[in-house]
Coordinates of C-alpha atoms and ligand atoms in Angstrom, one line a residue:
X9 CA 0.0 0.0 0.0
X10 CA 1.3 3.4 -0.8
X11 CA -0.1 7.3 0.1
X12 CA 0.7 10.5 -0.9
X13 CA 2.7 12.7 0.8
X14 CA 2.4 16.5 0.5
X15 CA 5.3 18.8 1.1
X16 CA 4.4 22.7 1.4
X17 CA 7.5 24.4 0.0
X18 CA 9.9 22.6 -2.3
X19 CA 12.9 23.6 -0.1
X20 CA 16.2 21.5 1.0
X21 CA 13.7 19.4 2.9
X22 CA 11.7 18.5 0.3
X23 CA 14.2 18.1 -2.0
X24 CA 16.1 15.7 0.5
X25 CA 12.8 13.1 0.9
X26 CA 11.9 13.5 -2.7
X27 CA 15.4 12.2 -3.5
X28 CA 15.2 9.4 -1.1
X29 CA 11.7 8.1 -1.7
X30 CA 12.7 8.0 -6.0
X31 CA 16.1 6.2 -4.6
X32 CA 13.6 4.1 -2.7
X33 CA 11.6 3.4 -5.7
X34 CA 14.5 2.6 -8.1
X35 CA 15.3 -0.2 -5.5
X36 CA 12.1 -1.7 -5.5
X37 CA 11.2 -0.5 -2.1
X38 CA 7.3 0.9 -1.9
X39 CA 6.9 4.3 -0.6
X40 CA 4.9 7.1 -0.6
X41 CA 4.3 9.3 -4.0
X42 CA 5.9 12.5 -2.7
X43 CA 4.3 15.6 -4.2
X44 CA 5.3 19.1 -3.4
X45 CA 3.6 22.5 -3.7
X46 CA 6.0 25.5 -4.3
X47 CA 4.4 29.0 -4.4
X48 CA 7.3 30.3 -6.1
X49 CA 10.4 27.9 -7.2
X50 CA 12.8 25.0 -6.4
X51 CA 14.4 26.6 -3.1
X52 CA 13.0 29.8 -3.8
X53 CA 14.4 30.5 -0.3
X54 CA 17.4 30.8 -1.2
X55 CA 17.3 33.1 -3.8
X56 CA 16.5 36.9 -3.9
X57 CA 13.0 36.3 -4.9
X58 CA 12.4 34.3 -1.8
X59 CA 12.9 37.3 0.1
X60 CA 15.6 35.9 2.9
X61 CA 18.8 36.7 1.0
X62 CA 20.1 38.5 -2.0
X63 CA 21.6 35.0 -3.3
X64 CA 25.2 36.3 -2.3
X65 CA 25.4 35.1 0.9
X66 CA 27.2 32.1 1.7
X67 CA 25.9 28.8 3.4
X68 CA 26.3 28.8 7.2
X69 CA 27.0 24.9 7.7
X70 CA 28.9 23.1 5.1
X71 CA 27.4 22.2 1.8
X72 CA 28.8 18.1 2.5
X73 CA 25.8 18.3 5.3
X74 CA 23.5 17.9 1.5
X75 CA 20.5 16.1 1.1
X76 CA 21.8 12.9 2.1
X77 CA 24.2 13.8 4.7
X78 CA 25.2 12.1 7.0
X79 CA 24.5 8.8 4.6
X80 CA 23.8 6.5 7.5
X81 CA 20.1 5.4 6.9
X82 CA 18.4 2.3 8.6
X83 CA 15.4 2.4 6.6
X84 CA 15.9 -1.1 4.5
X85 CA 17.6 -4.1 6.4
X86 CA 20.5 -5.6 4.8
X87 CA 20.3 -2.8 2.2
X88 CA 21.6 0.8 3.9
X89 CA 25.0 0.6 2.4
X90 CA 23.9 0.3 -0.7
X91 CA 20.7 2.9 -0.4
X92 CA 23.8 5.2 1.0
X93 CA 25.6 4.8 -2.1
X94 CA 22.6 5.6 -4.2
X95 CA 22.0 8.4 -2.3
X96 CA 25.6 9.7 -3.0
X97 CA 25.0 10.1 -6.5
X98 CA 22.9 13.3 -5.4
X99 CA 25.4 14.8 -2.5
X100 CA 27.1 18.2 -3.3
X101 CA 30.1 16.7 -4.3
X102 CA 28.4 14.7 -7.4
X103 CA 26.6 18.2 -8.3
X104 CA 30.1 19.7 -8.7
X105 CA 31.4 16.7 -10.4
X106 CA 28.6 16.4 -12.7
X107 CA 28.4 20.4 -13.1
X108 CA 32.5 20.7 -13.9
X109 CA 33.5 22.5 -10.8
X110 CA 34.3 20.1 -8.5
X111 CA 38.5 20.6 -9.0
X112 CA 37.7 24.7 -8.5
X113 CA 35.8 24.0 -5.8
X114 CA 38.9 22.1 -4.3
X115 CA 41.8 24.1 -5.1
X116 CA 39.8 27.2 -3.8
X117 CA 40.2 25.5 -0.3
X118 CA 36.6 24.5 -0.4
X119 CA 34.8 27.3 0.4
X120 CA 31.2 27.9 2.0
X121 CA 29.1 28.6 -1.0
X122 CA 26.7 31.3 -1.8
X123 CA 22.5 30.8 -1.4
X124 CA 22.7 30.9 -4.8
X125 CA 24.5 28.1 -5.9
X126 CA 23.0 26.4 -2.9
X127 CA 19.6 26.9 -4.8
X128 CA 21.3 25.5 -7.6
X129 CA 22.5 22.3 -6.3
X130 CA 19.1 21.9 -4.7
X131 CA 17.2 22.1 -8.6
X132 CA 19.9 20.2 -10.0
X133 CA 19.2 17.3 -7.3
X134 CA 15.3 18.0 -8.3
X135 CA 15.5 17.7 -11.7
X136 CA 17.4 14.6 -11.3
X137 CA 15.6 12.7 -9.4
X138 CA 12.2 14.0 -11.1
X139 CA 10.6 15.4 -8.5
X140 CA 6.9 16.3 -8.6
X141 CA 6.8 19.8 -7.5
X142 CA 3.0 21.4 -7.8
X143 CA 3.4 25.2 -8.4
X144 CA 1.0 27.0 -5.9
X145 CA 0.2 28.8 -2.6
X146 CA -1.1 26.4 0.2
X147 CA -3.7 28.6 1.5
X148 CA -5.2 26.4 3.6
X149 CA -5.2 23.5 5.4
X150 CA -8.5 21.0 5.7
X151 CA -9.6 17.8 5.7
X152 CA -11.5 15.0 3.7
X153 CA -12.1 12.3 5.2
X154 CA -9.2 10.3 6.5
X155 CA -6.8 12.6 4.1
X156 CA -5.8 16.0 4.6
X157 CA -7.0 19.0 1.3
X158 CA -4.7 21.4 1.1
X159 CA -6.2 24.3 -0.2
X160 CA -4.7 26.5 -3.4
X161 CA -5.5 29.0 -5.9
X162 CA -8.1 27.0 -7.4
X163 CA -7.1 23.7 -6.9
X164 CA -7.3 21.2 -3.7
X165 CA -4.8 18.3 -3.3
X166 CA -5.9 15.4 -1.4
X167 CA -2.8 13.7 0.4
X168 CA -2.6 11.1 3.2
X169 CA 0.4 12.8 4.9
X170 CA 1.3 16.8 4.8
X171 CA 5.1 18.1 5.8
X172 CA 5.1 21.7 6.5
X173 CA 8.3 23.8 5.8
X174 CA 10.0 26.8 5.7
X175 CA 10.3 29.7 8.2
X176 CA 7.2 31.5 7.4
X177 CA 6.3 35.1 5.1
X178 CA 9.3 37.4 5.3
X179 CA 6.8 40.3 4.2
X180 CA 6.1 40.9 7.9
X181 CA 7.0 44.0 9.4
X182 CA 6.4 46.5 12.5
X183 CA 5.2 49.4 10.7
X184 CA 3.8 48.1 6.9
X185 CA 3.5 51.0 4.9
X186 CA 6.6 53.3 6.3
X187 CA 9.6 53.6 4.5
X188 CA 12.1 54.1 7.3
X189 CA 10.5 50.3 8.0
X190 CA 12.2 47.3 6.4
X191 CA 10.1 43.6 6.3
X192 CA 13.2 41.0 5.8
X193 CA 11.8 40.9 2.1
X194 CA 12.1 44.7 1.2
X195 CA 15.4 45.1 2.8
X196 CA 17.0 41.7 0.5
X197 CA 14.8 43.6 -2.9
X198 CA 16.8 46.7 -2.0
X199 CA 20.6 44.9 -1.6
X200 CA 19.7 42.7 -4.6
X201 CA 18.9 45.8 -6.8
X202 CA 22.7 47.2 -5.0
X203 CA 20.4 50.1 -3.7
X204 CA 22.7 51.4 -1.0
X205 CA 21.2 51.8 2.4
X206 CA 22.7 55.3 3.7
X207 CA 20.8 56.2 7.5
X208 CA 22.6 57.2 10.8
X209 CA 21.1 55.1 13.0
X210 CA 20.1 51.6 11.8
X211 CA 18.4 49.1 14.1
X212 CA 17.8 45.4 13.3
X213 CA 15.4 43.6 15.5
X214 CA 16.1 39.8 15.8
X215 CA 19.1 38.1 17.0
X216 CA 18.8 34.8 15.1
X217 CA 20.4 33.5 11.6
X218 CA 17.8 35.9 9.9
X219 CA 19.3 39.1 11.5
X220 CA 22.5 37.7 11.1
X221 CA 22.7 37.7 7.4
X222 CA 21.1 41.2 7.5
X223 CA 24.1 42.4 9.7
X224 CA 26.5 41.0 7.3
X225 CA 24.9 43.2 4.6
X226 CA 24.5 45.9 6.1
X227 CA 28.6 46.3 6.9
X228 CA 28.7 47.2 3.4
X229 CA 26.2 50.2 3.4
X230 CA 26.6 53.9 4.9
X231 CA 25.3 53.5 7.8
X232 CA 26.7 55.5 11.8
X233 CA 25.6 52.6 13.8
X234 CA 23.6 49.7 13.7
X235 CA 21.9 48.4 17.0
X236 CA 20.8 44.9 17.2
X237 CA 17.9 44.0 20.0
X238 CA 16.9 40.6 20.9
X239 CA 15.3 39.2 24.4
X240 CA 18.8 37.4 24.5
X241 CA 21.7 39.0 27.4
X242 CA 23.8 39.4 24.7
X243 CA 25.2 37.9 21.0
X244 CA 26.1 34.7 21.4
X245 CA 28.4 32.9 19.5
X246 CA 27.3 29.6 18.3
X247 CA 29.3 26.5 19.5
X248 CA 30.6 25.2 16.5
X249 CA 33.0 22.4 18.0
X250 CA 33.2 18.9 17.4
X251 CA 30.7 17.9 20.2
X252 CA 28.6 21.0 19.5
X253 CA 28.2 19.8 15.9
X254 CA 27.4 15.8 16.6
X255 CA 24.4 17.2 18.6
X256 CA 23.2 18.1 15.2
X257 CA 24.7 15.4 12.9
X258 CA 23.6 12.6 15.5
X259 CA 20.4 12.6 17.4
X260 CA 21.0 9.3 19.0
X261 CA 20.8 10.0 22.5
X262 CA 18.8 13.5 22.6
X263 CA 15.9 12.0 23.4
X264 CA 17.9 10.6 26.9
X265 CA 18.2 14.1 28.2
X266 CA 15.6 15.7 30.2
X267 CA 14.0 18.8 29.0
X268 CA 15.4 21.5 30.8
X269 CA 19.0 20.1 29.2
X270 CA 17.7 19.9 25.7
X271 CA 17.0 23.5 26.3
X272 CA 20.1 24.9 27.5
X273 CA 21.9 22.9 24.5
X274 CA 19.4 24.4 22.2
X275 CA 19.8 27.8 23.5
X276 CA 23.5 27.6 22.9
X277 CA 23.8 26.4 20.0
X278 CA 20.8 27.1 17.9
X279 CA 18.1 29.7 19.0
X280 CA 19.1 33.4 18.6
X281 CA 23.1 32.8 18.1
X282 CA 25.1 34.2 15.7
X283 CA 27.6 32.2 14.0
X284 CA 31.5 32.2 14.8
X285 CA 31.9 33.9 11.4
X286 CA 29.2 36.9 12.2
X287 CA 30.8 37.6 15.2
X288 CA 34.4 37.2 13.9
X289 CA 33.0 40.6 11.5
X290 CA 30.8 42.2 14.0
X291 CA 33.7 42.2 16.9
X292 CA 36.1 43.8 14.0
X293 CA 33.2 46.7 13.3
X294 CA 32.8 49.5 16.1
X295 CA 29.6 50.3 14.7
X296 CA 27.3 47.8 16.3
X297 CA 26.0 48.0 19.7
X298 CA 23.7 45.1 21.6
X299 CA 20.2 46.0 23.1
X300 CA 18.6 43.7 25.2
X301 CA 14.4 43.3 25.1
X302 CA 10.9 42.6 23.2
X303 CA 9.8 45.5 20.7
X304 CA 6.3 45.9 22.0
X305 CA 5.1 48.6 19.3
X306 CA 6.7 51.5 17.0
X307 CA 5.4 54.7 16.1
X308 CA 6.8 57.3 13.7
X309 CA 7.6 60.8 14.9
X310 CA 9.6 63.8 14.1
X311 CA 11.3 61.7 10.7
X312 CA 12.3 58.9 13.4
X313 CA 10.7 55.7 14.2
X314 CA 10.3 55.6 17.9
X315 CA 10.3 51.4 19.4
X316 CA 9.3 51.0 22.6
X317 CA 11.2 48.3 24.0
X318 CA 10.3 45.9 27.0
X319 CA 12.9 43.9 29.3
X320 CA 13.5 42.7 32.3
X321 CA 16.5 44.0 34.9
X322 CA 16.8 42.0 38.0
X323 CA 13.3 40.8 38.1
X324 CA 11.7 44.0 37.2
X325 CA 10.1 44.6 34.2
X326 CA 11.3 47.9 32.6
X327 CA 10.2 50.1 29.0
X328 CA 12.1 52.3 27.3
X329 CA 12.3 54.1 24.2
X330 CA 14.6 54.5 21.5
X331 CA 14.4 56.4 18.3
X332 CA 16.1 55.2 14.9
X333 CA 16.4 56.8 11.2
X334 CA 16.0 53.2 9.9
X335 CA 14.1 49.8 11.4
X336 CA 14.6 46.5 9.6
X337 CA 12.6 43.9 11.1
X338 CA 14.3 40.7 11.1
X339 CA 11.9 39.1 13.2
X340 CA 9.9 37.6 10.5
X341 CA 11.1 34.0 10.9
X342 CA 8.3 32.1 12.5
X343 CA 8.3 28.1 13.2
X344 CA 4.2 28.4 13.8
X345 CA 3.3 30.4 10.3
X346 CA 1.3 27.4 9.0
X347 CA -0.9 27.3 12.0
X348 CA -3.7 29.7 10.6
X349 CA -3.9 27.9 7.8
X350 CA -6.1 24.7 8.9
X351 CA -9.9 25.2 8.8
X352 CA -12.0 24.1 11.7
X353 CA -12.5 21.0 10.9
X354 CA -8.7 20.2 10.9
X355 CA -8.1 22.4 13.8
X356 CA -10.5 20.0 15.8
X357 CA -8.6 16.7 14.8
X358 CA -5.3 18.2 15.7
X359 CA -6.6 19.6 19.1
X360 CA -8.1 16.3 19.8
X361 CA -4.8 15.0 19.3
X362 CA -2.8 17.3 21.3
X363 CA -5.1 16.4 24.1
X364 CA -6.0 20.7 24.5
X365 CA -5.7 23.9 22.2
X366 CA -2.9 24.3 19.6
X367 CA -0.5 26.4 21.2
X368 CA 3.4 25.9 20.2
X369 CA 4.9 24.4 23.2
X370 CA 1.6 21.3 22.9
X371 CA 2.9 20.8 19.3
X372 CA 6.4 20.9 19.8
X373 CA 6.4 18.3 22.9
X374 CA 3.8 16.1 20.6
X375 CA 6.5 15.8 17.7
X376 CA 7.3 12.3 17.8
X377 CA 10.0 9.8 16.2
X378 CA 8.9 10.7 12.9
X379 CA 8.9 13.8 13.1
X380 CA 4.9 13.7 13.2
X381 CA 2.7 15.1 15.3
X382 CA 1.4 12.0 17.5
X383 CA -1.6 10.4 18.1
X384 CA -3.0 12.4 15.0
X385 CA -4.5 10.7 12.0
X386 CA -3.9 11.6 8.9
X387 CA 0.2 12.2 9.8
X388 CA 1.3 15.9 9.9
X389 CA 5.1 16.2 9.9
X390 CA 6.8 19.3 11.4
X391 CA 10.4 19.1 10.8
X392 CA 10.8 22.6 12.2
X393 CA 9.3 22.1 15.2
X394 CA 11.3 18.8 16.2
X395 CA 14.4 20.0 17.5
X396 CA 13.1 20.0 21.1
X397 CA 11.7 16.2 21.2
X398 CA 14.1 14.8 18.5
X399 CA 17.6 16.5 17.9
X400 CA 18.0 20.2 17.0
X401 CA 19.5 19.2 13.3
X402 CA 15.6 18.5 11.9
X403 CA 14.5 22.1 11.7
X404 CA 17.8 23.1 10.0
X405 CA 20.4 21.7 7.1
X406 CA 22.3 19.5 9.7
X407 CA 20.9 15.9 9.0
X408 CA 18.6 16.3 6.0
X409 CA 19.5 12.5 5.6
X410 CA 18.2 11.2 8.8
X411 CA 14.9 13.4 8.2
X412 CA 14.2 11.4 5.2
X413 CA 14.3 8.4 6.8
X414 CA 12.2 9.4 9.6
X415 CA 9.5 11.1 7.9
X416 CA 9.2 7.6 4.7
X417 CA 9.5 5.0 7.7
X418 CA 6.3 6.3 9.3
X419 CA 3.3 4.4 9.0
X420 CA 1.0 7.3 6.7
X421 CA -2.3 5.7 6.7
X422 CA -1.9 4.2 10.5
X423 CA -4.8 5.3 12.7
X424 CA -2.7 5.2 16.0
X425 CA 1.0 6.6 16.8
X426 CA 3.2 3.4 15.5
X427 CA 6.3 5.4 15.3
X428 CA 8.1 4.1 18.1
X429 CA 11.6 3.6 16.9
X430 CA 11.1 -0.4 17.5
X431 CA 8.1 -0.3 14.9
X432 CA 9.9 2.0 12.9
X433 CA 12.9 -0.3 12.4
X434 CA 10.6 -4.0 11.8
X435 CA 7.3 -2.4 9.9
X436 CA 7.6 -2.6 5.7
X437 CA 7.7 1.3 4.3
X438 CA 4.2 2.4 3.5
Ligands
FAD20 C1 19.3 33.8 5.5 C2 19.2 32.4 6.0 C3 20.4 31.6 6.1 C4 20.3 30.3 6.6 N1 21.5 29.6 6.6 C5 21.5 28.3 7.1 C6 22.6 27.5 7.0 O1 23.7 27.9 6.5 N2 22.6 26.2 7.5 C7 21.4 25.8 8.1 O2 21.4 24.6 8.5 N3 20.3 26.5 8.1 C8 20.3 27.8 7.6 N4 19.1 28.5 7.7 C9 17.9 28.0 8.2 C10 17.1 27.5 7.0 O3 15.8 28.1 7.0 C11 16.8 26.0 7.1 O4 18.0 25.3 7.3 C12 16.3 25.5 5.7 O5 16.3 26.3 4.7 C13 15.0 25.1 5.9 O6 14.7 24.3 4.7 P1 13.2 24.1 4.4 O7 13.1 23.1 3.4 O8 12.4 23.9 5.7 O9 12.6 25.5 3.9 P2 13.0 26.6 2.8 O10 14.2 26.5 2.1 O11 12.8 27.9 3.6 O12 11.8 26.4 1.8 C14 10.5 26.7 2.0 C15 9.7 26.8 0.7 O13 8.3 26.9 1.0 C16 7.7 27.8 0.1 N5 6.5 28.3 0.7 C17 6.3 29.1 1.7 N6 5.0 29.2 2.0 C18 4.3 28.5 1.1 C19 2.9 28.2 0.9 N7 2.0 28.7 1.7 N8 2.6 27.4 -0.1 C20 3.5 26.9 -0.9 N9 4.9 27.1 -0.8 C21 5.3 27.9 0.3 C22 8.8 28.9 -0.2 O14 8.7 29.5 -1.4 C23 10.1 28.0 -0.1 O15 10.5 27.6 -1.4 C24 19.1 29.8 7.1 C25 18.0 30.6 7.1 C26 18.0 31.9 6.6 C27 16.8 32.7 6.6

């Protein structure tokens, strides 16, 4: 028996159990026909017309972590190595082979690569393996039957599983409307056209990957100083060490620690860090300064934007205000975004399933081996919200391999949580 899977967004994720599920095929193995709907392009994210980057930025985490990394399935007993081997043919190393730049790439000491090309390895992996990408806007989220309809322009597709993806609309902003307020989108349209950004006082408000990249623009504009605000005490650097890095490579034994430490190792290493690199340029510029709290509104007076900003200082809860010539808001990223997309009707199977109202912290501790949502029938993967419960690599680039296997060994048409990892490892793939 086989389903259909639906993927919103045809990004690295997508791409990854696309791959694997047509490497799955090719074996003989059943699995799931893996569809997915892309309102824009083959990571569009990672391109300007996404609206996260110009394209010129380069890849955090190394392009080897691809879309089989780190080619150690267990999906198919007494076949892994060779499903490994398969899956090779599609890593970022056979892209540069097949693409005549993997020698470059080498001699140039292997450098991180930009979004763009990222995007490009991502399509050329697509293409290759066929992949079934359905151009349109999920708009909403319903369901029929014992299958989920996810609404588009005009069109409904029925599928027995959905994966969400992606980090949300970038469009969002503070102020809409002002033009001393940047959304994420309108400040990576501007640096794409190579508008220069020329304001005394900049602020960015977000202290995550997002706001990272924005910094790293922004060095190259004329700008007096740039403040950065986040809730966090101040920027931290992202551990980027050996055992830092297997937390996200290897989820083996995350699920052995207790809460409270998956948090702390989360909070250093994931959530609202900036990478080594970011630092390394932000400690050599004298022009950024660190503010500490929550933006609760904005108002524009007297040519400035004026943020009123909430934190807390030894217990008690303090606002202040601060004006700015320019506000980018980087805070657009938002692991929940799909939420207001289910109807009713959907809404009401997922709360029955989370035992209580939808909130983030219920659907984040329901995620379980597969990534899914538990005790919810028809499945509902969130990748993005499964770093808490099953290893902070899902959400991100850091084991696109292992999510692949998690998400095809789930049981799609099961009508009770069979994803324990003993039923994952014995039951055929569906
Ligand atoms: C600037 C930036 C740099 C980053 N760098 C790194 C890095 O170096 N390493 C790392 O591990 N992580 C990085 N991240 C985190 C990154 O978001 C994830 O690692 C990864 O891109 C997530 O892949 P994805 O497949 O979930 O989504 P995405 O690549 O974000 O793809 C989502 C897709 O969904 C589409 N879409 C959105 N809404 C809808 C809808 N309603 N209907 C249909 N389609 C829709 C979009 O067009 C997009 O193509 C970075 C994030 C940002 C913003």
């Amino acid at each position: 028996m086989t389903g259909t899977l639906a993927i919103i967004g045809a990004g690295p994720k997508a791409v990854a159990v696309a791959a694997k599920a047509a490497v799955l095929r090719d074996m003989g193995v059943a699995v799931p026909d893996v569809v997915a709907v892309e309102r824009s392009a083959v990571a569009a994210n990672w391109q300007p017309a996404g609206g996260w980057t110009d394209g010129n930025h380069r890849l955090g985490t190394g392009p080897e972590k691809d879309v089989g990394f780190p080619y150690r399935s267990s999906l198919v007993p007494r076949r892994n190595g060779e499903l490994d081997e398969r899956m090779m043919r599609y890593s970022w190393q056979s892209y540069l082979v097949a693409t005549g730049q993997f020698a470059e790439w080498i001699d140039r000491g292997r450098p991180a690569p930009a979004h763009r090309k990222w995007a490009q390895y991502l399509k050329w992996v697509a293409d290759n393996v066929n992949m079934n990408v359905l151009r349109g806007e999920v708009t909403s989220i319903g369901v029929d039957g014992r299958r989920w309809a996810l609404g588009t322009d005009g069109t409904t597709i029925r599928a027995d599983a959905v994966m969400v993806t992606g980090p949300g609309q970038p469009e969002r902003s503070i102020l809409p409307g002002n033009p001393r307020v940047l959304s994420i989108a309108e400040f990576w349209h501007r640096a794409a056209a190579h508008e220069r950004i020329s304001a005394e006082r900049v602020v960015v408000i977000g202290g995550g990957e997002t706001a990272a990249a924005i910094l790293n623009e922004l060095f190259a504009h004329r700008v007096s100083t740039i403040t950065v605000i986040s809730p966090q005490v101040t920027l931290f650097t992202r551990g980027e060490g050996f055992f830092e890095n297997t937390l996200f490579s290897d989820p083996t034994h995350w699920s052995g620690l207790t809460l409270a430490e998956r948090k702390d190792a989360i909070a250093r290493t994931d959530r609202g860090v900036f990478s080594a690199r970011v630092q390394d340029a932000l400690l050599a510029d004298d022009r950024i300064r660190h503010l500490r709290g929550r933006v609760a509104h904005a108002v524009a007076r007297d040519e400035q934007i004026r943020l009123t900003l909430h934190s807390d200082r030894a217990g008690e809860s303090l606002e202040t205000v601060h004006g700015f010539d320019l506000v980018i808001d980087g805070s657009g990223a938002d692991a929940l975004w799909f939420t207001e997309l289910f109807n009713q009707d959907a809404l009401d199977l997922i709360e029955l399933g989370l035992g209580g109202p939808m909130t983030g912290e219920r659907l984040q501790e329901s995620v379980g081996y597969d990534l899914a949502v538990s005790h919810l029938t028809p499945k509902l993967f969130l990748p993005n919200l499964s770093g808490l419960n099953q290893g902070p690599g899902f959400p991100n680039l850091s084991c696109l391999g292992l999510l692949s296997d998690r998400v095809l060994g789930a049981e799609l048409t099961d009508n009770h949580d069979r994803a324990s990892r003993r039923s994952y490892e014995h039951q055929p793939l569906r």
